[in-house]
Amino acid sequence: MENEKKIDSEYKERVEREKKLFSQNKENETLEADFESFITSLGMQAMIALGEIENPVTNQKEENLKEAKYLIDLLGIIREKTKNNLNKEEANLLDNLLYQLRMIFLEKNK
């Protein structure tokens, strides 16, 4: 359980850093696309759909478990299709993100 909290807090910290970076880059230049940003953005969308993060449009936490399941499944497909093609950091990011999202989803579906 302690590990889950650590992963969750690490992920949320990363999301906050990327949101700040996005805001700064948005004002200055176009963002450069990379795999980690892509995965993190899907993870953010899933966290919003799970009601864990405020929707940036409405500034409210909203739960949409069908959308969350779709996004989690999509990340699972990406993991399956990229198996053995990711570097260690990318694989760890994706594995940890999937684990955390799945645990939250299961908790919400009790």
XYZ file of N, CA and C in Angstrom:
330
model
N 0.830 -1.194 0.000
C 0.000 0.000 0.000
C 0.870 1.251 0.000
N 1.967 1.201 0.770
C 2.886 2.346 0.826
C 3.474 2.617 -0.551
N 3.797 1.539 -1.292
C 4.352 1.681 -2.630
C 3.343 2.334 -3.569
N 2.054 1.977 -3.409
C 1.012 2.573 -4.250
C 0.937 4.080 -4.019
N 1.017 4.500 -2.758
C 0.967 5.925 -2.443
C 2.171 6.642 -3.020
N 3.344 5.983 -2.956
C 4.561 6.580 -3.500
C 4.432 6.757 -5.007
N 3.959 5.725 -5.682
C 3.790 5.799 -7.134
C 2.790 6.889 -7.479
N 1.676 6.920 -6.749
C 0.642 7.917 -7.003
C 1.184 9.322 -6.802
N 1.907 9.541 -5.719
C 2.427 10.892 -5.474
C 3.499 11.252 -6.493
N 4.338 10.288 -6.876
C 5.349 10.553 -7.904
C 4.678 10.915 -9.224
N 3.617 10.193 -9.574
C 2.917 10.469 -10.822
C 2.281 11.852 -10.781
N 1.624 12.164 -9.673
C 0.968 13.467 -9.554
C 1.990 14.601 -9.593
N 3.161 14.387 -8.967
C 4.219 15.401 -9.030
C 4.687 15.587 -10.468
N 4.845 14.490 -11.188
C 5.273 14.565 -12.589
C 4.235 15.312 -13.429
N 2.973 15.020 -13.178
C 1.895 15.696 -13.902
C 1.956 17.196 -13.641
N 2.137 17.585 -12.385
C 2.217 19.010 -12.044
C 3.403 19.678 -12.738
N 4.557 18.991 -12.740
C 5.742 19.549 -13.424
C 5.463 19.726 -14.907
N 4.831 18.720 -15.505
C 4.551 18.801 -16.939
C 3.513 19.874 -17.247
N 2.543 20.064 -16.358
C 1.566 21.128 -16.562
C 2.254 22.489 -16.541
N 3.180 22.678 -15.592
C 3.919 23.941 -15.521
C 4.779 24.126 -16.763
N 5.466 23.052 -17.149
C 6.309 23.111 -18.340
C 5.460 23.407 -19.569
N 4.305 22.769 -19.659
C 3.405 22.999 -20.783
C 2.989 24.464 -20.843
N 2.634 25.023 -19.690
C 2.225 26.434 -19.645
C 3.353 27.341 -20.105
N 4.565 27.061 -19.641
C 5.714 27.878 -20.026
C 6.001 27.736 -21.515
N 6.010 26.501 -21.997
C 6.309 26.263 -23.409
C 5.211 26.788 -24.319
N 3.982 26.732 -23.851
C 2.859 27.208 -24.651
C 3.021 28.687 -24.967
N 3.531 29.421 -24.002
C 3.735 30.848 -24.203
C 4.935 31.124 -25.101
N 5.947 30.279 -25.031
C 7.209 30.547 -25.716
C 7.355 29.857 -27.070
N 6.937 28.607 -27.155
C 7.173 27.848 -28.380
C 6.298 26.609 -28.424
N 6.389 25.892 -29.517
C 5.649 24.655 -29.679
C 6.329 23.546 -28.888
N 5.528 22.685 -28.276
C 6.072 21.551 -27.539
C 6.658 20.527 -28.494
N 7.698 19.865 -28.041
C 8.277 18.779 -28.815
C 7.635 17.478 -28.343
N 7.111 16.716 -29.258
C 6.440 15.466 -28.913
C 7.466 14.385 -28.598
N 7.208 13.646 -27.534
C 8.012 12.470 -27.226
C 7.113 11.424 -26.575
N 7.613 10.226 -26.454
C 6.803 9.114 -25.965
C 6.326 9.351 -24.539
N 7.217 9.821 -23.668
C 6.848 10.033 -22.271
C 5.745 11.080 -22.132
N 5.812 12.137 -22.904
C 4.759 13.162 -22.858
C 3.432 12.598 -23.357
N 3.500 11.784 -24.392
C 2.299 11.153 -24.941
C 1.634 10.256 -23.901
N 2.433 9.397 -23.266
C 1.912 8.480 -22.251
C 1.370 9.257 -21.053
N 2.109 10.276 -20.631
C 1.675 11.083 -19.493
C 0.370 11.803 -19.798
N 0.217 12.288 -21.026
C -1.029 12.989 -21.372
C -2.219 12.030 -21.353
N -2.021 10.807 -21.815
C -3.097 9.813 -21.731
C -3.393 9.471 -20.272
N -2.343 9.381 -19.476
C -2.525 9.113 -18.049
C -3.279 10.234 -17.357
N -2.967 11.470 -17.730
C -3.683 12.615 -17.166
C -5.162 12.561 -17.532
N -5.441 12.236 -18.779
C -6.838 12.125 -19.213
C -7.564 11.038 -18.417
N -6.869 9.923 -18.179
C -7.471 8.839 -17.399
C -7.709 9.271 -15.954
N -6.752 9.998 -15.371
C -6.915 10.483 -13.993
C -8.089 11.460 -13.904
N -8.265 12.273 -14.922
C -9.415 13.189 -14.959
C -10.706 12.378 -15.036
N -10.734 11.369 -15.910
C -11.930 10.534 -16.063
C -12.231 9.735 -14.792
N -11.195 9.409 -14.029
C -11.394 8.700 -12.764
C -11.826 9.637 -11.638
N -11.810 10.929 -11.914
C -12.192 11.903 -10.896
C -11.090 12.191 -9.901
N -9.850 11.865 -10.246
C -8.710 12.079 -9.357
C -8.087 13.460 -9.543
N -8.263 14.035 -10.712
C -7.715 15.352 -11.047
C -8.868 16.198 -11.581
N -8.844 17.472 -11.268
C -9.883 18.369 -11.780
C -9.824 18.455 -13.297
N -10.984 18.493 -13.904
C -11.081 18.734 -15.335
C -10.629 20.173 -15.579
N -9.637 20.394 -16.438
C -9.132 21.754 -16.638
C -10.144 22.701 -17.284
N -11.160 22.154 -17.912
C -12.180 22.991 -18.548
C -13.204 23.469 -17.520
N -13.649 22.544 -16.656
C -14.699 22.877 -15.692
C -14.156 23.215 -14.308
N -12.868 22.915 -14.090
C -12.236 23.093 -12.770
C -12.961 22.313 -11.679
N -13.527 21.168 -12.059
C -14.204 20.290 -11.107
C -13.756 18.855 -11.344
N -13.800 18.059 -10.276
C -13.525 16.635 -10.419
C -14.788 15.961 -10.933
N -14.644 15.245 -12.033
C -15.774 14.570 -12.671
C -15.381 13.130 -12.939
N -16.280 12.212 -12.667
C -15.992 10.801 -12.852
C -16.723 10.264 -14.079
N -15.971 9.647 -14.982
C -16.537 8.999 -16.159
C -15.783 7.679 -16.321
N -16.293 6.627 -15.681
C -15.570 5.360 -15.632
C -15.479 4.663 -16.985
N -16.445 4.883 -17.870
C -16.352 4.299 -19.218
C -15.171 4.901 -19.973
N -15.026 6.210 -19.893
C -13.894 6.875 -20.538
C -12.582 6.442 -19.893
N -12.585 6.337 -18.566
C -11.378 5.908 -17.856
C -10.963 4.511 -18.309
N -11.922 3.599 -18.403
C -11.617 2.232 -18.842
C -11.044 2.235 -20.256
N -11.637 3.017 -21.130
C -11.137 3.113 -22.503
C -9.677 3.574 -22.513
N -9.373 4.621 -21.758
C -8.010 5.162 -21.742
C -7.021 4.181 -21.115
N -7.439 3.503 -20.057
C -6.576 2.497 -19.426
C -6.333 1.345 -20.390
N -7.380 0.889 -21.067
C -7.224 -0.175 -22.066
C -6.315 0.273 -23.204
N -6.449 1.518 -23.619
C -5.601 2.064 -24.676
C -4.129 2.044 -24.254
N -3.855 2.455 -23.026
C -2.483 2.396 -22.512
C -1.987 0.952 -22.447
N -2.882 0.020 -22.108
C -2.519 -1.393 -22.091
C -2.150 -1.905 -23.475
N -2.888 -1.474 -24.472
C -2.578 -1.856 -25.857
C -1.228 -1.278 -26.267
N -0.991 -0.037 -25.909
C 0.300 0.586 -26.229
C 1.423 -0.203 -25.572
N 1.231 -0.612 -24.313
C 2.257 -1.388 -23.607
C 2.509 -2.708 -24.322
N 1.433 -3.370 -24.716
C 1.556 -4.656 -25.397
C 2.275 -4.509 -26.740
N 1.913 -3.500 -27.502
C 2.470 -3.319 -28.844
C 3.900 -2.775 -28.836
N 4.307 -2.154 -27.726
C 5.663 -1.596 -27.663
C 6.601 -2.461 -26.823
N 6.128 -3.617 -26.401
C 6.936 -4.508 -25.560
C 8.289 -4.771 -26.223
N 9.339 -4.663 -25.439
C 10.735 -4.857 -25.873
C 11.238 -3.764 -26.817
N 10.471 -2.709 -27.001
C 10.909 -1.601 -27.851
C 11.076 -0.300 -27.080
N 10.889 -0.346 -25.767
C 10.999 0.854 -24.945
C 12.286 0.819 -24.138
N 12.811 2.014 -23.843
C 13.952 2.031 -22.928
C 13.424 1.806 -21.514
N 14.323 1.637 -20.558
C 13.934 1.294 -19.191
C 13.012 2.347 -18.575
N 13.327 3.617 -18.771
C 12.519 4.694 -18.188
C 11.108 4.709 -18.775
N 11.012 4.537 -20.084
C 9.700 4.525 -20.741
C 8.868 3.338 -20.264
N 9.500 2.167 -20.192
C 8.789 0.966 -19.745
C 8.321 1.120 -18.301
N 9.195 1.651 -17.441
C 8.817 1.854 -16.037
C 7.679 2.853 -15.908
N 7.753 3.943 -16.655
C 6.687 4.943 -16.627
C 5.355 4.308 -17.008
N 5.347 3.586 -18.098
C 4.112 2.973 -18.586
C 3.599 1.904 -17.624
N 4.491 1.053 -17.124
C 4.081 0.004 -16.186
C 3.522 0.596 -14.895
N 4.225 1.569 -14.331
C 3.767 2.194 -13.085
C 2.448 2.932 -13.284
N 2.334 3.627 -14.394
C 1.109 4.359 -14.690
C -0.069 3.401 -14.833
N 0.126 2.334 -15.592
C -0.943 1.346 -15.763
C -1.344 0.718 -14.433
N -0.371 0.374 -13.619
C -0.667 -0.224 -12.320
C -1.512 0.733 -11.483
N -1.066 1.969 -11.381
C -1.767 2.954 -10.563
C -3.188 3.200 -11.075
N -3.333 3.377 -12.371
C -4.659 3.622 -12.945
C -5.590 2.430 -12.736
N -5.064 1.235 -12.915
C -5.888 0.036 -12.727
C -6.335 -0.105 -11.272
N -5.446 0.195 -10.326
C -5.808 0.112 -8.909
C -6.906 1.124 -8.563
N -6.774 2.332 -9.064
C -7.797 3.353 -8.812
C -9.119 2.924 -9.446
N -9.053 2.417 -10.681
C -10.262 1.976 -11.376
C -10.959 0.859 -10.604
N -10.183 -0.123 -10.137
C -10.772 -1.224 -9.369
C -11.419 -0.715 -8.086
N -10.766 0.212 -7.419
C -11.311 0.792 -6.189
C -12.641 1.504 -6.461
N -12.724 2.198 -7.575
C -13.948 2.939 -7.919
C -15.088 2.002 -8.319
N -14.755 0.783 -8.743
C -15.768 -0.172 -9.204
C -16.166 -1.199 -8.154
N -15.811 -0.974 -6.902
C -16.191 -1.914 -5.834
C -17.673 -1.870 -5.586
